[in-house]
CSV table of N, CA, C and O in Angstrom, one decimal:
chain,number,residue,atom,x,y,z
A,1,MET,N,-31.4,-10.4,11.8
A,1,MET,CA,-31.7,-11.2,13.1
A,1,MET,C,-33.1,-11.8,13.3
A,1,MET,O,-33.6,-12.9,13.7
A,2,LEU,N,-34.0,-10.7,13.2
A,2,LEU,CA,-35.5,-10.7,13.6
A,2,LEU,C,-35.8,-12.2,12.8
A,2,LEU,O,-36.9,-12.7,13.3
A,3,ALA,N,-35.7,-12.0,11.4
A,3,ALA,CA,-36.0,-13.2,10.5
A,3,ALA,C,-35.8,-14.5,11.1
A,3,ALA,O,-36.5,-15.5,10.7
A,4,SER,N,-34.4,-14.7,11.7
A,4,SER,CA,-34.2,-16.0,12.3
A,4,SER,C,-35.2,-16.4,13.4
A,4,SER,O,-35.0,-17.5,13.8
A,5,LEU,N,-35.7,-15.3,14.1
A,5,LEU,CA,-36.7,-15.7,15.3
A,5,LEU,C,-37.9,-15.8,15.0
A,5,LEU,O,-38.6,-16.5,15.8
A,6,LEU,N,-38.7,-14.9,14.0
A,6,LEU,CA,-39.8,-15.1,13.8
A,6,LEU,C,-40.1,-15.9,12.4
A,6,LEU,O,-39.2,-16.0,11.6
A,7,ASP,N,-41.3,-16.4,11.9
A,7,ASP,CA,-41.8,-17.1,11.2
A,7,ASP,C,-42.7,-16.8,10.2
A,7,ASP,O,-43.5,-17.4,9.7
A,8,GLY,N,-43.1,-15.4,10.2
A,8,GLY,CA,-44.0,-14.9,9.6
A,8,GLY,C,-43.8,-13.2,9.3
A,8,GLY,O,-42.8,-12.7,9.8
A,9,PRO,N,-44.6,-12.6,8.6
A,9,PRO,CA,-44.2,-11.2,8.3
A,9,PRO,C,-44.5,-10.1,9.5
A,9,PRO,O,-45.3,-10.4,10.4
A,10,VAL,N,-43.5,-9.0,9.3
A,10,VAL,CA,-43.2,-8.2,10.4
A,10,VAL,C,-43.1,-6.9,9.6
A,10,VAL,O,-42.1,-6.8,8.7
A,11,PHE,N,-43.8,-5.8,9.9
A,11,PHE,CA,-43.1,-4.5,9.6
A,11,PHE,C,-43.0,-3.5,10.5
A,11,PHE,O,-43.6,-3.4,11.5
A,12,TYR,N,-42.2,-2.4,10.1
A,12,TYR,CA,-41.9,-1.3,11.0
A,12,TYR,C,-42.6,0.0,10.7
A,12,TYR,O,-42.5,0.2,9.4
A,13,GLY,N,-43.2,0.8,11.3
A,13,GLY,CA,-43.8,1.9,11.0
A,13,GLY,C,-43.2,3.0,11.8
A,13,GLY,O,-43.2,3.0,13.1
A,14,PRO,N,-42.4,4.2,11.2
A,14,PRO,CA,-41.9,5.1,12.1
A,14,PRO,C,-42.7,6.2,12.9
A,14,PRO,O,-42.5,6.7,13.6
A,15,VAL,N,-44.1,6.4,12.4
A,15,VAL,CA,-45.1,7.2,13.1
A,15,VAL,C,-46.0,6.0,13.7
A,15,VAL,O,-46.1,5.1,13.3
A,16,GLY,N,-46.9,6.9,14.5
A,16,GLY,CA,-48.0,5.8,15.0
A,16,GLY,C,-47.4,5.5,16.6
A,16,GLY,O,-46.3,5.7,16.9
A,17,PHE,N,-48.1,4.7,17.0
A,17,PHE,CA,-47.9,4.2,18.4
A,17,PHE,C,-47.4,5.4,19.1
A,17,PHE,O,-46.1,5.1,19.7
A,18,ARG,N,-48.1,6.2,19.7
A,18,ARG,CA,-47.7,7.3,20.2
A,18,ARG,C,-46.8,8.1,19.9
A,18,ARG,O,-45.9,8.7,20.4
A,19,GLN,N,-46.6,8.2,18.4
A,19,GLN,CA,-45.3,8.9,17.6
A,19,GLN,C,-44.1,8.3,17.6
A,19,GLN,O,-43.2,9.1,17.7
A,20,GLU,N,-44.1,7.2,18.5
A,20,GLU,CA,-42.6,6.5,18.8
A,20,GLU,C,-42.3,5.5,17.6
A,20,GLU,O,-41.0,5.2,17.5
A,21,GLY,N,-43.1,5.2,16.7
A,21,GLY,CA,-42.7,4.1,16.0
A,21,GLY,C,-43.0,2.6,16.5
A,21,GLY,O,-42.8,2.5,17.8
A,22,GLY,N,-42.9,1.7,15.7
A,22,GLY,CA,-43.1,0.4,16.4
A,22,GLY,C,-43.4,-0.8,15.2
A,22,GLY,O,-43.4,-0.4,14.1
A,23,TYR,N,-43.0,-2.0,15.6
A,23,TYR,CA,-43.1,-3.1,14.8
A,23,TYR,C,-44.3,-3.7,15.0
A,23,TYR,O,-45.3,-3.6,15.9
A,24,THR,N,-45.0,-4.2,13.9
A,24,THR,CA,-46.1,-4.8,13.7
A,24,THR,C,-46.0,-6.3,13.2
A,24,THR,O,-45.4,-6.3,11.9
A,25,ALA,N,-46.4,-7.2,14.1
A,25,ALA,CA,-46.3,-8.8,13.5
A,25,ALA,C,-47.6,-9.3,13.2
A,25,ALA,O,-48.5,-9.0,13.9
A,26,LEU,N,-47.8,-10.0,11.9
A,26,LEU,CA,-49.0,-10.3,11.9
A,26,LEU,C,-49.3,-11.8,12.2
A,26,LEU,O,-48.6,-12.5,12.0
A,27,LEU,N,-50.3,-12.0,13.1
A,27,LEU,CA,-50.6,-13.1,13.7
A,27,LEU,C,-52.0,-13.7,13.2
A,27,LEU,O,-53.0,-12.9,12.8
A,28,PRO,N,-52.3,-14.9,13.5
A,28,PRO,CA,-53.7,-15.7,13.5
A,28,PRO,C,-54.7,-14.9,14.2
A,28,PRO,O,-54.0,-14.3,15.3
A,29,SER,N,-55.8,-14.8,13.7
A,29,SER,CA,-56.7,-14.2,14.6
A,29,SER,C,-57.0,-14.9,15.9
A,29,SER,O,-57.6,-14.3,17.1
A,30,ALA,N,-56.6,-16.0,16.1
A,30,ALA,CA,-56.7,-16.9,17.3
A,30,ALA,C,-55.9,-16.3,18.3
A,30,ALA,O,-56.0,-16.5,19.7
A,31,ALA,N,-54.9,-15.5,18.2
A,31,ALA,CA,-54.1,-14.8,18.9
A,31,ALA,C,-54.7,-13.4,19.6
A,31,ALA,O,-54.0,-12.8,20.4
A,32,SER,N,-55.8,-13.3,19.4
A,32,SER,CA,-56.4,-11.9,19.7
A,32,SER,C,-56.9,-11.8,21.4
A,32,SER,O,-57.0,-10.5,21.7
A,33,ASP,N,-56.6,-12.9,21.9
A,33,ASP,CA,-56.8,-12.9,23.4
A,33,ASP,C,-55.6,-12.9,24.1
A,33,ASP,O,-55.6,-12.7,25.2
A,34,TRP,N,-54.6,-12.5,23.3
A,34,TRP,CA,-53.1,-12.3,23.9
A,34,TRP,C,-53.1,-11.0,24.8
A,34,TRP,O,-53.3,-10.0,24.0
A,35,ARG,N,-52.6,-10.9,26.0
A,35,ARG,CA,-52.4,-9.8,26.7
A,35,ARG,C,-50.9,-9.7,27.2
A,35,ARG,O,-50.7,-10.5,28.1
A,36,GLU,N,-50.2,-8.7,26.9
A,36,GLU,CA,-49.0,-8.3,27.2
A,36,GLU,C,-48.8,-6.9,27.6
A,36,GLU,O,-49.2,-6.3,26.9
A,37,PRO,N,-48.2,-6.6,28.6
A,37,PRO,CA,-47.7,-5.2,28.7
A,37,PRO,C,-47.0,-4.5,27.5
A,37,PRO,O,-46.2,-5.2,26.9
A,38,SER,N,-47.1,-3.4,27.0
A,38,SER,CA,-46.7,-2.8,26.0
A,38,SER,C,-47.0,-3.5,24.7
A,38,SER,O,-46.4,-3.2,23.5
A,39,VAL,N,-47.9,-4.4,24.7
A,39,VAL,CA,-48.2,-5.3,23.3
A,39,VAL,C,-49.9,-4.7,22.9
A,39,VAL,O,-50.5,-4.6,23.8
A,40,VAL,N,-49.9,-4.2,21.7
A,40,VAL,CA,-51.2,-4.0,21.3
A,40,VAL,C,-51.7,-4.9,20.4
A,40,VAL,O,-51.0,-5.3,19.6
A,41,VAL,N,-53.0,-5.3,20.6
A,41,VAL,CA,-53.4,-6.3,19.9
A,41,VAL,C,-54.7,-5.7,19.2
A,41,VAL,O,-55.6,-5.3,19.9
A,42,LEU,N,-54.5,-5.6,17.9
A,42,LEU,CA,-55.9,-5.0,17.2
A,42,LEU,C,-56.9,-6.0,17.0
A,42,LEU,O,-56.8,-7.1,16.8
A,43,PRO,N,-58.3,-5.5,17.2
A,43,PRO,CA,-59.3,-6.4,16.7
A,43,PRO,C,-59.2,-6.7,15.3
A,43,PRO,O,-58.7,-6.3,14.6
A,44,ALA,N,-59.8,-7.8,15.2
A,44,ALA,CA,-60.0,-8.6,13.8
A,44,ALA,C,-60.5,-7.6,12.5
A,44,ALA,O,-59.9,-7.7,11.5
A,45,ARG,N,-61.2,-6.7,12.6
A,45,ARG,CA,-61.7,-5.7,11.6
A,45,ARG,C,-61.0,-4.3,11.8
A,45,ARG,O,-61.4,-3.3,11.2
A,46,ALA,N,-59.9,-4.2,12.4
A,46,ALA,CA,-59.1,-2.8,12.6
A,46,ALA,C,-58.2,-2.6,11.4
A,46,ALA,O,-58.1,-3.5,10.6
A,47,GLU,N,-58.5,-1.2,11.0
A,47,GLU,CA,-57.8,-1.0,9.8
A,47,GLU,C,-56.4,-0.8,10.1
A,47,GLU,O,-56.1,-0.1,11.2
A,48,LEU,N,-55.4,-1.3,9.2
A,48,LEU,CA,-54.0,-1.2,9.5
A,48,LEU,C,-53.4,-0.6,8.1
A,48,LEU,O,-53.5,-1.3,7.3
A,49,LEU,N,-52.5,0.5,8.3
A,49,LEU,CA,-51.6,0.6,7.1
A,49,LEU,C,-50.6,-0.2,7.0
A,49,LEU,O,-49.5,-0.4,7.9
A,50,VAL,N,-50.7,-1.0,5.9
A,50,VAL,CA,-49.5,-2.2,5.7
A,50,VAL,C,-49.0,-1.8,4.3
A,50,VAL,O,-49.2,-1.2,3.4
A,51,PRO,N,-47.5,-1.8,4.5
A,51,PRO,CA,-46.5,-1.5,3.1
A,51,PRO,C,-47.0,-2.4,2.1
A,51,PRO,O,-47.4,-3.3,2.2
A,52,ALA,N,-46.7,-1.8,1.0
A,52,ALA,CA,-46.7,-2.6,-0.3
A,52,ALA,C,-45.8,-3.6,-0.2
A,52,ALA,O,-44.9,-3.5,0.4
A,53,PRO,N,-46.1,-4.6,-0.8
A,53,PRO,CA,-45.1,-5.7,-1.0
A,53,PRO,C,-43.9,-5.7,-1.2
A,53,PRO,O,-42.7,-6.3,-0.9
A,54,GLU,N,-43.6,-4.6,-2.2
A,54,GLU,CA,-42.1,-4.5,-2.5
A,54,GLU,C,-41.2,-3.4,-1.5
A,54,GLU,O,-40.2,-3.1,-1.8
A,55,VAL,N,-42.0,-2.7,-0.8
A,55,VAL,CA,-41.6,-1.7,0.1
A,55,VAL,C,-40.6,-2.5,1.4
A,55,VAL,O,-41.3,-3.2,2.1
A,56,LEU,N,-39.4,-2.7,1.2
A,56,LEU,CA,-38.4,-3.4,1.9
A,56,LEU,C,-37.4,-2.5,2.7
A,56,LEU,O,-36.6,-3.1,3.3
A,57,ALA,N,-37.5,-1.3,2.6
A,57,ALA,CA,-36.5,-0.3,3.1
A,57,ALA,C,-37.3,0.9,3.4
A,57,ALA,O,-38.4,1.1,3.2
A,58,PRO,N,-36.8,1.9,4.4
A,58,PRO,CA,-37.4,2.9,4.7
A,58,PRO,C,-37.8,3.9,3.4
A,58,PRO,O,-37.0,4.1,2.5
A,59,CYS,N,-39.2,4.6,3.5
A,59,CYS,CA,-39.2,5.2,2.3
A,59,CYS,C,-40.3,6.4,2.7
A,59,CYS,O,-41.6,6.0,3.1
A,60,GLY,N,-39.8,7.6,3.3
A,60,GLY,CA,-40.5,8.5,3.8
A,60,GLY,C,-40.8,8.2,5.0
A,60,GLY,O,-40.3,7.4,6.0
A,61,GLU,N,-42.2,8.6,5.5
A,61,GLU,CA,-42.8,8.2,6.9
A,61,GLU,C,-43.5,7.1,6.7
A,61,GLU,O,-44.3,6.8,7.7
A,62,GLY,N,-43.6,6.2,5.8
A,62,GLY,CA,-44.6,5.2,5.7
A,62,GLY,C,-43.9,4.1,6.1
A,62,GLY,O,-42.5,3.7,6.5
A,63,PRO,N,-44.6,2.9,6.3
A,63,PRO,CA,-43.9,1.7,7.1
A,63,PRO,C,-43.3,0.7,5.8
A,63,PRO,O,-43.6,1.1,4.7
A,64,TRP,N,-42.6,-0.3,6.4
A,64,TRP,CA,-41.8,-1.0,5.5
A,64,TRP,C,-41.6,-2.3,6.1
A,64,TRP,O,-41.6,-2.7,7.0
A,65,TRP,N,-41.5,-3.2,5.1
A,65,TRP,CA,-41.3,-4.6,5.6
A,65,TRP,C,-40.1,-5.0,6.3
A,65,TRP,O,-38.9,-4.6,5.6
A,66,VAL,N,-39.9,-5.7,7.3
A,66,VAL,CA,-38.8,-5.9,8.1
A,66,VAL,C,-38.5,-7.5,7.6
A,66,VAL,O,-37.4,-8.0,7.3
A,67,ILE,N,-39.4,-8.3,7.8
A,67,ILE,CA,-39.9,-9.6,7.0
A,67,ILE,C,-41.1,-9.7,6.2
A,67,ILE,O,-42.3,-9.6,6.7
A,68,PRO,N,-40.6,-9.6,5.0
A,68,PRO,CA,-42.1,-9.4,4.1
A,68,PRO,C,-42.9,-10.7,4.2
A,68,PRO,O,-42.1,-11.9,4.3
A,69,PRO,N,-44.0,-10.8,3.6
A,69,PRO,CA,-44.7,-12.0,3.6
A,69,PRO,C,-44.3,-12.8,2.5
A,69,PRO,O,-43.6,-12.4,1.7
A,70,ASP,N,-44.1,-14.3,2.9
A,70,ASP,CA,-44.0,-15.3,1.9
A,70,ASP,C,-44.7,-15.7,0.9
A,70,ASP,O,-46.1,-15.2,1.2
A,71,ARG,N,-44.5,-16.2,-0.2
A,71,ARG,CA,-45.7,-16.6,-0.9
A,71,ARG,C,-46.6,-17.8,-0.5
A,71,ARG,O,-47.7,-17.8,-1.0
A,72,HIS,N,-46.5,-18.3,0.7
A,72,HIS,CA,-47.4,-19.1,1.2
A,72,HIS,C,-48.3,-18.4,2.3
A,72,HIS,O,-49.1,-19.1,3.0
A,73,MET,N,-48.0,-17.2,2.5
A,73,MET,CA,-48.9,-16.2,3.3
A,73,MET,C,-49.0,-16.6,4.7
A,73,MET,O,-49.7,-16.6,5.4
A,74,ARG,N,-47.9,-17.3,5.3
A,74,ARG,CA,-47.7,-17.6,6.6
A,74,ARG,C,-47.6,-16.4,7.4
A,74,ARG,O,-47.1,-15.4,7.3
A,75,LEU,N,-48.5,-16.7,8.7
A,75,LEU,CA,-48.2,-15.4,9.7
A,75,LEU,C,-47.6,-15.9,10.9
A,75,LEU,O,-46.9,-17.0,11.2
A,76,CYS,N,-47.2,-14.9,11.7
A,76,CYS,CA,-46.2,-15.3,12.8
A,76,CYS,C,-46.7,-16.1,13.8
A,76,CYS,O,-48.0,-16.3,14.1
A,77,THR,N,-46.1,-17.0,14.5
A,77,THR,CA,-46.4,-18.0,15.5
A,77,THR,C,-46.5,-17.0,16.8
A,77,THR,O,-45.4,-16.8,17.2
A,78,PRO,N,-47.8,-17.1,17.5
A,78,PRO,CA,-47.8,-16.2,18.6
A,78,PRO,C,-46.5,-16.7,19.8
A,78,PRO,O,-46.3,-15.9,20.6
A,79,ALA,N,-46.7,-17.9,20.1
A,79,ALA,CA,-45.5,-18.5,21.0
A,79,ALA,C,-44.2,-18.1,20.7
A,79,ALA,O,-43.5,-17.4,21.6
A,80,ARG,N,-43.7,-17.9,19.5
A,80,ARG,CA,-42.4,-17.3,19.2
A,80,ARG,C,-42.5,-16.0,19.5
A,80,ARG,O,-41.4,-15.3,19.9
A,81,LEU,N,-43.4,-15.0,19.2
A,81,LEU,CA,-43.5,-13.8,19.5
A,81,LEU,C,-43.4,-13.3,20.9
A,81,LEU,O,-42.7,-12.4,21.4
A,82,LYS,N,-44.1,-14.3,21.6
A,82,LYS,CA,-44.1,-14.0,23.0
A,82,LYS,C,-42.7,-14.2,23.7
A,82,LYS,O,-42.4,-13.4,24.4
A,83,GLY,N,-42.2,-15.1,23.3
A,83,GLY,CA,-40.7,-15.4,23.5
A,83,GLY,C,-39.7,-14.4,23.4
A,83,GLY,O,-38.7,-13.8,24.1
A,84,ILE,N,-40.0,-13.7,22.1
A,84,ILE,CA,-39.2,-12.6,21.7
A,84,ILE,C,-39.5,-11.2,22.6
A,84,ILE,O,-38.4,-10.7,23.3
A,85,VAL,N,-40.8,-11.2,23.0
A,85,VAL,CA,-41.4,-10.0,23.7
A,85,VAL,C,-40.6,-10.2,25.2
A,85,VAL,O,-40.2,-9.2,26.0
A,86,ARG,N,-40.7,-11.4,25.7
A,86,ARG,CA,-40.3,-11.5,27.0
A,86,ARG,C,-38.8,-11.5,27.1
A,86,ARG,O,-38.3,-11.0,28.0
A,87,ARG,N,-38.0,-11.9,26.1
A,87,ARG,CA,-36.8,-11.7,26.2
A,87,ARG,C,-36.1,-10.4,26.1
A,87,ARG,O,-35.2,-9.8,26.9
A,88,GLY,N,-36.9,-9.4,25.4
A,88,GLY,CA,-36.5,-7.9,25.3
A,88,GLY,C,-36.8,-7.3,26.6
A,88,GLY,O,-36.2,-6.5,27.1
A,89,ARG,N,-38.0,-7.6,27.2
A,89,ARG,CA,-38.4,-7.2,28.5
A,89,ARG,C,-37.4,-7.4,29.8
A,89,ARG,O,-37.2,-6.7,30.6
A,90,GLU,N,-37.0,-8.8,29.5
A,90,GLU,CA,-35.9,-9.2,30.6
A,90,GLU,C,-34.6,-8.6,30.3
A,90,GLU,O,-34.0,-8.1,31.4
A,91,ARG,N,-34.1,-8.2,29.1
A,91,ARG,CA,-32.8,-7.4,29.0
A,91,ARG,C,-33.0,-6.0,29.5
A,91,ARG,O,-32.1,-5.3,29.8
A,92,ILE,N,-34.2,-5.5,29.2
A,92,ILE,CA,-34.5,-4.1,29.5
A,92,ILE,C,-34.3,-3.9,31.2
A,92,ILE,O,-33.6,-3.1,31.9
A,93,ALA,N,-35.1,-4.9,31.7
A,93,ALA,CA,-34.9,-5.0,33.2
A,93,ALA,C,-33.7,-5.0,33.7
A,93,ALA,O,-33.6,-4.5,34.9
A,94,ALA,N,-32.9,-5.8,33.2
A,94,ALA,CA,-31.5,-5.9,33.5
A,94,ALA,C,-30.5,-4.6,33.3
A,94,ALA,O,-29.5,-4.8,33.6
A,95,GLY,N,-31.2,-3.7,32.5
A,95,GLY,CA,-30.4,-2.6,32.4
A,95,GLY,C,-29.5,-2.6,30.8
A,95,GLY,O,-28.8,-1.7,30.6
A,96,GLY,N,-30.1,-3.5,30.0
A,96,GLY,CA,-29.5,-3.5,28.8
A,96,GLY,C,-30.2,-3.1,27.7
A,96,GLY,O,-31.5,-2.5,28.0
A,97,GLU,N,-30.0,-3.0,26.5
A,97,GLU,CA,-31.0,-2.6,25.3
A,97,GLU,C,-31.5,-3.8,24.8
A,97,GLU,O,-30.8,-4.9,24.6
A,98,PRO,N,-32.8,-3.5,24.2
A,98,PRO,CA,-33.3,-4.6,23.5
A,98,PRO,C,-32.5,-5.2,22.2
A,98,PRO,O,-32.2,-4.1,21.9
A,99,SER,N,-32.5,-6.3,22.0
A,99,SER,CA,-31.7,-6.3,20.5
A,99,SER,C,-32.9,-7.2,19.6
A,99,SER,O,-33.8,-7.5,19.8
């Protein structure tokens, strides 16, 4: 389902992010000024553990691609990601589970 909503690469890491696990969407550097509650925007030169291109499923404690990079190396569109974050936050506020 996530692949139908986003247009760029996303991976999941089961550790990190306060040991809770979390999703990482790869965005263009122009999105570095984006501020949203519960969203961490890393600086352009941050080191990030990224899964190998062929890791598409859980493999130990390392990250894996939920949406792997395509051959054109497109990145996620910030507006689409903001919409997903907003909808998830609204569902949680309404007492539902994020989907």
